[in-house]
Amino acid sequence: MKVTEHIDKATSPLFSFEIVPPPRGKTLKAATDVVEQLLPHNPAWIDVTAHPSGAYYNEMPDGTVERKIYKKRPGTIGICGVIQNRFKIDTVTHLLTQGFTQEETEDALIELNYLGIHNVLALRGDGLNYNKKYAKDRSRNFYASDLVKQINQLKEGVYLDDINNSLPLDFTIGVAGYPEKHFEAPNMKMDIKYLKDKVDAGADYIVTQMFFNNDAYFKFVDMCREAGITCPIVPGLKVLKNVKQLTTVPRHFYVDFPDDFVNEMTENPDNAEEIGIRWAMKQTEELMAANVPSVHFYVMNDAKNVSTVVKKFF
Ligand code: FAD
């Protein structure tokens, strides 16, 4: 079922989850173990993240530049296929513009359609310094809105080449939104304007970056509605488990923590895990009371504390 159908048909609050593919070399079991821990919480859908390669560029003694790939985490499509077919849970495959040509994206979408995966989250991604060489006869998407347009074309049966007997592909398209602004956007107004471009290009729903202050989400939804964005806006939450994350999470995700939360965590570092769980429970309770489309948890590869939070609502 499509994410939007889950939202439209829901008779009780929905929970959705986001996991990352295990590091290269690990087995699929690392991902399926996480899914098994989430099963009791009746996941409406599970997102699987996508990752561009990462590279260092070293200047060599002879003046040339050597590219050294240090990170690669493939597997998103395969893991989605396994989760959907083994556990009968709908999956959302993340697709990135960065690091992929339009031709590769088209092939990925054909593959997803064969696998019966009809939900995708269209993202730009962050480059990790990886400048992939593109052949001259290949085309690229830059912003997520370009990717949304490409997917929408395929939904109408328009492929990059004039292929014989090409049938339309069937996808619901999600995109990312930022209650505290995307770090590159000059201001909130411009960021929401570009978000509206994604929706106008064909996105069906929005999932937000994590936030720790629900007021930021409610204000963001109001601003989106004022800008004419009418689709569902799914709030994203993360359960913090240690004090160190108070500095690492903002560094990666550009989010702000409320004073009360920071004070409680720093004054009681040994209880950080319990404080993180309690804070996420409070956020969840308030979001559910506001009838949000689903509460989406960034599980990554550790479902334990998310499970503790969600269990309270069953
Ligand atoms: P875009 O929508 O393209 O926006 C990027 C920036 O460009 C924004 O500042 C926007 O305001 C601006 N912009 C947009 N259009 C224009 C335009 N026409 N002209 C000028 N400026 C413009 N990253 C991963 O690598 N893998 C994942 O699986 C992943 N999953 C994510 C899931 C969620 C729910 C979220 C919120 C983020 C996720 N990310 C993921 C991170 C995401 O890739 C980064 O935040 C990235 O920096 C922006 O992606 P985007 O799709 O929002 O980009």
XYZ file of C-alpha atoms and ligand atoms in Angstrom:
367
model
C 0.000 0.000 0.000
C 1.142 3.575 -0.609
C 2.179 5.817 2.304
C -0.640 8.209 1.437
C -3.159 5.334 1.480
C -1.927 4.314 4.944
C -2.451 7.892 6.104
C -5.876 8.235 4.468
C -7.169 4.910 5.815
C -5.754 5.153 9.355
C -8.282 4.717 12.139
C -5.671 4.954 14.897
C -2.365 6.847 15.163
C 0.348 5.512 12.869
C 3.988 4.842 13.614
C 6.607 4.618 10.884
C 10.326 3.932 11.158
C 13.565 4.621 9.343
C 16.537 2.259 9.281
C 19.973 2.305 7.624
C 21.499 -0.517 5.559
C 24.140 -2.408 7.586
C 27.774 -1.493 6.814
C 29.220 -3.146 3.720
C 30.415 -6.648 4.550
C 27.824 -7.213 7.289
C 24.920 -9.507 6.560
C 21.307 -8.664 5.916
C 20.516 -10.117 9.353
C 21.659 -6.854 10.975
C 18.766 -5.092 9.185
C 16.153 -7.821 9.640
C 16.956 -8.033 13.386
C 16.052 -4.350 13.714
C 12.826 -4.898 11.757
C 11.920 -7.843 14.020
C 12.222 -5.583 17.063
C 9.828 -3.124 15.409
C 7.188 -5.708 14.436
C 5.203 -5.497 17.708
C 4.658 -1.783 17.003
C 2.753 -2.457 13.807
C 4.899 -0.305 11.474
C 2.761 1.514 8.912
C 5.847 1.648 6.708
C 9.631 1.402 7.044
C 12.041 3.728 5.253
C 15.493 2.490 4.262
C 18.092 5.229 3.819
C 20.424 5.630 0.829
C 24.061 6.639 0.984
C 26.413 8.229 -1.500
C 30.015 7.077 -1.543
C 32.511 9.186 0.382
C 35.970 10.095 -0.911
C 39.201 11.781 0.151
C 41.236 13.659 -2.434
C 44.999 13.483 -1.742
C 47.531 15.581 -3.544
C 50.364 13.294 -4.704
C 54.083 14.243 -4.809
C 53.939 14.410 -8.622
C 51.149 17.027 -8.422
C 48.331 14.689 -9.449
C 45.290 14.174 -7.241
C 44.419 10.696 -6.007
C 40.818 9.874 -5.150
C 40.371 7.396 -2.324
C 36.882 6.085 -1.634
C 36.503 5.582 2.143
C 32.792 4.871 2.423
C 30.262 2.865 0.493
C 26.934 1.597 1.780
C 24.854 0.054 -0.974
C 21.884 -2.240 -0.445
C 18.892 0.075 -0.036
C 16.791 -1.501 -2.803
C 17.645 -5.092 -1.845
C 16.865 -4.509 1.832
C 13.531 -2.864 0.944
C 12.674 -5.892 -1.223
C 13.466 -8.328 1.599
C 11.543 -6.392 4.275
C 8.518 -5.980 2.048
C 8.395 -9.585 0.913
C 9.453 -11.332 4.146
C 7.593 -9.180 6.684
C 4.791 -7.852 4.464
C 5.531 -4.304 5.611
C 5.525 -1.521 3.042
C 8.939 0.001 2.520
C 9.987 3.437 1.343
C 13.203 3.441 -0.660
C 15.305 6.585 -0.376
C 16.690 7.792 -3.689
C 19.384 10.467 -4.028
C 20.265 12.828 -6.832
C 23.880 13.103 -5.670
C 26.124 10.361 -7.000
C 23.573 8.999 -9.458
C 22.854 9.747 -13.101
C 19.284 10.011 -14.344
C 19.923 6.796 -16.264
C 20.872 4.943 -13.051
C 17.846 6.416 -11.300
C 15.544 5.250 -14.077
C 16.953 1.704 -13.805
C 16.509 1.787 -10.012
C 12.872 2.835 -10.387
C 12.182 0.064 -12.925
C 13.741 -2.421 -10.477
C 11.638 -1.099 -7.575
C 8.484 -1.359 -9.629
C 9.286 -5.036 -10.396
C 9.816 -5.676 -6.686
C 6.395 -4.218 -5.890
C 7.916 -1.267 -4.028
C 5.819 1.767 -4.863
C 6.996 4.260 -2.234
C 10.107 6.407 -2.629
C 11.570 9.356 -0.746
C 13.235 11.732 -3.231
C 16.290 13.455 -1.771
C 19.303 15.380 -2.907
C 21.734 13.888 -0.380
C 24.988 15.408 0.831
C 28.008 14.751 -1.320
C 30.596 13.455 1.182
C 33.164 15.071 -1.073
C 32.563 12.422 -3.734
C 32.805 13.837 -7.240
C 31.667 11.048 -9.441
C 32.828 11.230 -13.038
C 29.870 11.337 -15.384
C 30.095 10.289 -19.022
C 29.159 13.065 -21.432
C 26.088 11.197 -22.653
C 24.641 10.853 -19.129
C 22.270 13.339 -17.504
C 21.936 14.356 -13.853
C 19.427 15.626 -11.356
C 20.665 18.290 -8.962
C 17.949 19.307 -6.511
C 15.432 16.858 -5.078
C 12.764 18.666 -7.129
C 14.571 17.495 -10.314
C 14.322 13.907 -9.080
C 10.619 14.355 -8.257
C 10.090 15.573 -11.830
C 11.891 12.529 -13.245
C 9.812 10.113 -11.140
C 6.656 11.930 -12.143
C 7.570 11.569 -15.822
C 7.967 7.808 -15.331
C 4.554 7.720 -13.659
C 3.252 9.046 -16.957
C 5.224 6.453 -18.938
C 7.799 8.980 -20.174
C 11.275 7.396 -20.045
C 14.608 9.081 -20.834
C 14.744 7.291 -24.172
C 11.984 6.510 -26.572
C 11.659 2.879 -25.399
C 9.261 0.491 -27.178
C 6.138 -0.569 -25.242
C 7.109 1.376 -22.132
C 4.499 1.266 -19.389
C 3.989 3.886 -16.672
C 5.588 3.125 -13.289
C 3.601 3.542 -10.117
C 5.042 5.513 -7.185
C 4.038 7.644 -4.243
C 6.709 10.280 -3.735
C 7.823 11.668 -0.376
C 10.251 14.571 0.111
C 12.172 16.062 3.060
C 11.141 19.182 4.978
C 13.043 21.107 7.662
C 11.142 22.641 10.611
C 14.347 24.441 11.629
C 15.379 25.291 8.013
C 17.766 23.406 5.754
C 21.306 24.534 6.577
C 21.982 25.909 3.083
C 18.755 27.885 2.693
C 19.138 31.657 3.125
C 15.977 31.823 5.224
C 12.854 29.849 6.131
C 10.741 31.585 3.501
C 13.050 30.515 0.657
C 13.345 26.987 2.054
C 9.547 26.636 2.102
C 9.339 28.083 -1.408
C 11.699 25.332 -2.629
C 9.725 22.761 -0.624
C 6.594 23.916 -2.451
C 8.473 23.448 -5.750
C 8.947 19.776 -4.777
C 5.266 19.388 -3.996
C 4.238 21.204 -7.187
C 6.590 18.891 -9.121
C 4.605 15.889 -7.853
C 5.555 15.042 -4.248
C 2.662 13.462 -2.334
C 3.846 13.973 1.234
C 6.635 15.461 3.353
C 8.677 13.889 6.170
C 10.467 16.290 8.463
C 13.988 16.364 9.714
C 14.164 15.383 13.395
C 13.242 18.083 15.911
C 13.181 18.164 19.707
C 10.768 21.025 20.199
C 7.263 20.313 18.875
C 6.561 24.037 18.526
C 9.089 24.100 15.663
C 7.043 21.431 13.840
C 3.669 23.103 14.474
C 5.026 26.469 13.290
C 6.553 24.831 10.213
C 3.225 23.182 9.323
C 1.475 26.567 9.668
C 4.053 28.200 7.376
C 3.688 25.400 4.806
C -0.104 25.733 4.836
C 0.191 29.510 4.410
C 2.485 28.887 1.419
C -0.194 26.684 -0.154
C 1.306 23.251 0.664
C -1.642 20.989 1.434
C -0.102 17.457 1.514
C 0.512 15.448 4.732
C 3.566 16.551 6.760
C 4.893 13.625 8.800
C 6.949 14.621 11.883
C 10.313 12.871 12.389
C 11.620 12.107 15.894
C 14.859 10.726 17.278
C 15.353 9.252 20.741
C 18.626 10.501 22.218
C 20.568 8.144 24.459
C 23.682 9.964 25.614
C 25.004 13.434 26.364
C 27.560 13.305 23.553
C 24.687 13.432 21.047
C 23.891 16.963 22.240
C 26.895 18.032 20.137
C 27.047 15.349 17.416
C 23.365 15.547 16.390
C 23.357 19.334 15.697
C 26.647 18.957 13.798
C 25.069 16.495 11.379
C 21.424 17.554 11.337
C 21.519 21.311 12.156
C 18.850 21.078 14.865
C 18.386 22.968 18.114
C 17.682 21.494 21.556
C 15.330 23.166 24.055
C 17.026 24.559 27.191
C 15.069 22.270 29.564
C 16.247 19.188 27.685
C 19.910 20.290 27.556
C 19.900 21.225 31.244
C 18.371 17.944 32.349
C 20.733 15.877 30.186
C 23.914 17.709 31.205
C 22.999 17.757 34.913
C 22.207 14.013 34.907
C 24.530 12.428 32.323
C 24.167 8.993 33.913
C 20.403 9.125 33.321
C 20.698 10.429 29.752
C 19.083 7.339 28.231
C 16.024 7.547 30.475
C 15.739 11.326 29.907
C 15.928 10.842 26.113
C 13.140 8.245 26.244
C 10.950 10.399 28.462
C 11.447 13.440 26.224
C 10.525 11.484 23.062
C 7.434 10.050 24.824
C 6.294 13.559 25.681
C 6.835 14.728 22.097
C 4.992 11.679 20.719
C 2.040 12.146 23.049
C 1.633 15.784 22.041
C 2.004 15.052 18.300
C -0.557 12.244 18.484
C -2.974 14.537 20.293
C -2.564 16.947 17.369
C -3.580 14.174 14.944
C -0.366 14.140 12.924
C -0.406 11.762 9.902
C 2.150 9.402 11.521
C 4.980 9.697 14.037
C 8.136 8.745 12.142
C 11.106 7.516 14.200
C 14.722 7.695 13.100
C 15.727 4.246 14.344
C 18.914 3.930 12.278
C 20.249 0.540 13.527
C 19.195 0.572 17.173
C 15.519 -0.079 17.881
C 15.717 -0.589 21.654
C 14.855 2.883 22.957
C 12.424 3.645 20.114
C 10.590 0.436 21.104
C 10.393 1.598 24.711
C 8.858 4.899 23.573
C 6.332 3.411 21.149
C 5.299 0.572 23.512
C 3.722 3.170 25.793
C 1.113 3.938 23.136
C -0.184 0.395 22.566
P 16.678 19.769 -1.729
O 15.222 19.752 -1.571
O 17.245 19.667 -3.101
O 17.201 21.101 -1.034
C 18.593 21.285 -0.767
C 18.867 22.775 -0.526
O 18.716 23.476 -1.759
C 17.897 23.444 0.439
O 18.629 24.436 1.142
C 16.858 24.112 -0.465
O 16.263 25.240 0.159
C 17.735 24.502 -1.663
N 17.046 24.514 -2.960
C 16.129 23.634 -3.417
N 15.785 23.926 -4.684
C 16.520 25.011 -5.031
C 16.638 25.796 -6.218
N 15.909 25.540 -7.300
N 17.517 26.851 -6.223
C 18.274 27.153 -5.122
N 18.189 26.441 -3.966
C 17.334 25.398 -3.933
N 20.515 11.941 3.118
C 21.067 10.835 2.563
O 22.211 10.903 2.078
N 20.396 9.632 2.548
C 19.155 9.491 3.050
O 18.573 8.409 2.988
C 18.538 10.629 3.643
N 17.290 10.545 4.166
C 16.701 11.674 4.669
C 15.390 11.598 5.158
C 14.762 12.722 5.673
C 13.346 12.618 6.162
C 15.458 13.969 5.736
C 14.807 15.179 6.320
C 16.757 14.052 5.250
C 17.391 12.929 4.707
N 18.680 12.977 4.193
C 19.268 11.865 3.637
C 19.463 14.222 4.252
C 19.297 15.099 2.982
O 19.820 14.437 1.852
C 20.054 16.393 3.220
O 19.407 17.145 4.217
C 20.342 17.255 1.993
O 21.256 18.295 2.393
C 19.136 17.959 1.379
O 18.311 17.074 0.769
P 16.884 17.569 0.195
O 16.308 16.419 -0.499
O 16.112 18.239 1.250
O 17.405 18.651 -0.880
